[in-house]
Amino acid sequence: MKPSVFEEREAMGLHFDAIAEAERDIAAAFARRAERVEDARRFGQAIAHHNARVPGARRDAREVAEREFSSELACTIRVPQRTAENLVAESRALAVDLPATRAALASGEISYRHAQ
């Protein structure tokens, strides 16, 4: 017996529910990534603070650490340097300036694109 239109629509709704759940999981993963990027950035800055400035260097240790961090991040997640730099800035904003947005992202209420 062929399923009724109502049963077909209900079954389709279950598929969309599963897709929505996957999207919430993805948003939560983006929130975790942002948190981990910011934690690593802070750690890198903390250890850079201990490095002495080399006489005659054009950049201080913190700036060098920022550049090294974004380069390493780019290699780690296989993205262009500028993409990694943007991710670092967005992660910092979510952690420092936009904690409510980060919480909404972590709970899956908004997507990473919305958080950007």
XYZ file of C-alpha atoms in Angstrom:
116
model
C 0.000 0.000 0.000
C 1.283 3.415 -0.958
C 1.935 5.805 1.953
C -0.430 8.733 2.260
C 0.644 12.258 1.411
C 0.572 13.018 5.130
C 2.950 10.112 5.876
C 5.285 11.176 3.082
C 5.370 14.760 4.385
C 5.971 13.528 7.911
C 8.848 11.349 6.713
C 10.315 14.318 4.817
C 10.020 16.394 7.979
C 12.124 13.822 9.823
C 14.831 14.201 7.198
C 14.812 17.970 7.658
C 14.926 17.541 11.425
C 18.042 15.405 11.011
C 19.614 18.047 8.755
C 18.854 20.765 11.323
C 20.456 18.634 14.043
C 23.576 18.224 11.909
C 23.724 21.996 11.398
C 23.529 22.551 15.169
C 26.378 20.062 15.615
C 28.452 21.909 13.003
C 27.813 25.261 14.705
C 28.882 23.788 18.049
C 32.069 22.461 16.423
C 32.811 25.937 15.030
C 32.367 27.375 18.532
C 34.814 24.798 19.933
C 37.288 25.623 17.172
C 37.043 29.343 17.922
C 37.612 28.682 21.613
C 40.646 26.505 20.904
C 42.126 29.007 18.456
C 41.778 31.793 21.019
C 43.270 29.636 23.799
C 46.254 28.809 21.591
C 46.663 32.462 20.564
C 46.719 33.563 24.200
C 49.254 30.882 25.039
C 51.450 31.970 22.136
C 51.285 35.579 23.266
C 52.144 34.590 26.835
C 55.271 32.724 25.810
C 56.249 35.466 23.335
C 56.162 37.940 26.204
C 59.054 36.040 27.797
C 61.215 36.316 24.678
C 63.605 39.214 24.652
C 63.588 41.603 21.740
C 66.534 41.128 19.450
C 68.490 44.380 19.113
C 67.937 45.904 15.676
C 64.831 43.797 14.982
C 62.087 45.594 13.108
C 59.290 43.753 14.936
C 58.759 42.943 18.569
C 58.364 39.401 19.878
C 54.579 39.640 20.167
C 54.146 40.644 16.530
C 56.473 37.868 15.405
C 54.514 35.411 17.571
C 51.227 36.538 15.965
C 52.606 35.995 12.490
C 54.098 32.640 13.387
C 50.837 31.564 15.008
C 48.675 32.440 12.013
C 51.166 30.745 9.671
C 51.171 27.572 11.747
C 47.383 27.656 12.004
C 47.101 28.035 8.229
C 49.277 24.964 7.726
C 47.447 22.990 10.401
C 43.957 23.518 8.987
C 45.115 23.796 5.355
C 43.846 27.274 4.555
C 45.487 30.383 3.100
C 47.397 32.649 5.481
C 44.785 35.415 5.253
C 41.978 32.973 6.085
C 43.884 31.896 9.194
C 44.436 35.534 10.185
C 40.700 36.175 9.842
C 39.918 33.085 11.905
C 42.224 34.305 14.673
C 40.516 37.710 14.695
C 37.024 36.178 14.645
C 37.914 33.734 17.411
C 39.243 36.535 19.571
C 36.124 38.613 18.972
C 33.876 35.701 19.934
C 35.869 35.033 23.103
C 36.439 38.621 24.226
C 33.848 40.932 22.699
C 30.940 38.660 21.794
C 30.485 35.960 24.448
C 26.703 35.838 23.926
C 27.234 35.267 20.204
C 29.720 32.490 20.992
C 27.181 30.905 23.346
C 24.483 31.072 20.651
C 26.897 29.458 18.208
C 27.839 26.750 20.708
C 24.183 25.895 21.301
C 23.476 25.785 17.564
C 21.056 28.724 17.655
C 23.078 30.485 14.940
C 25.528 29.367 12.282
C 29.191 30.355 12.079
C 28.318 32.528 9.113
C 25.851 34.437 11.299
C 28.508 34.785 14.006
C 30.944 36.268 11.529
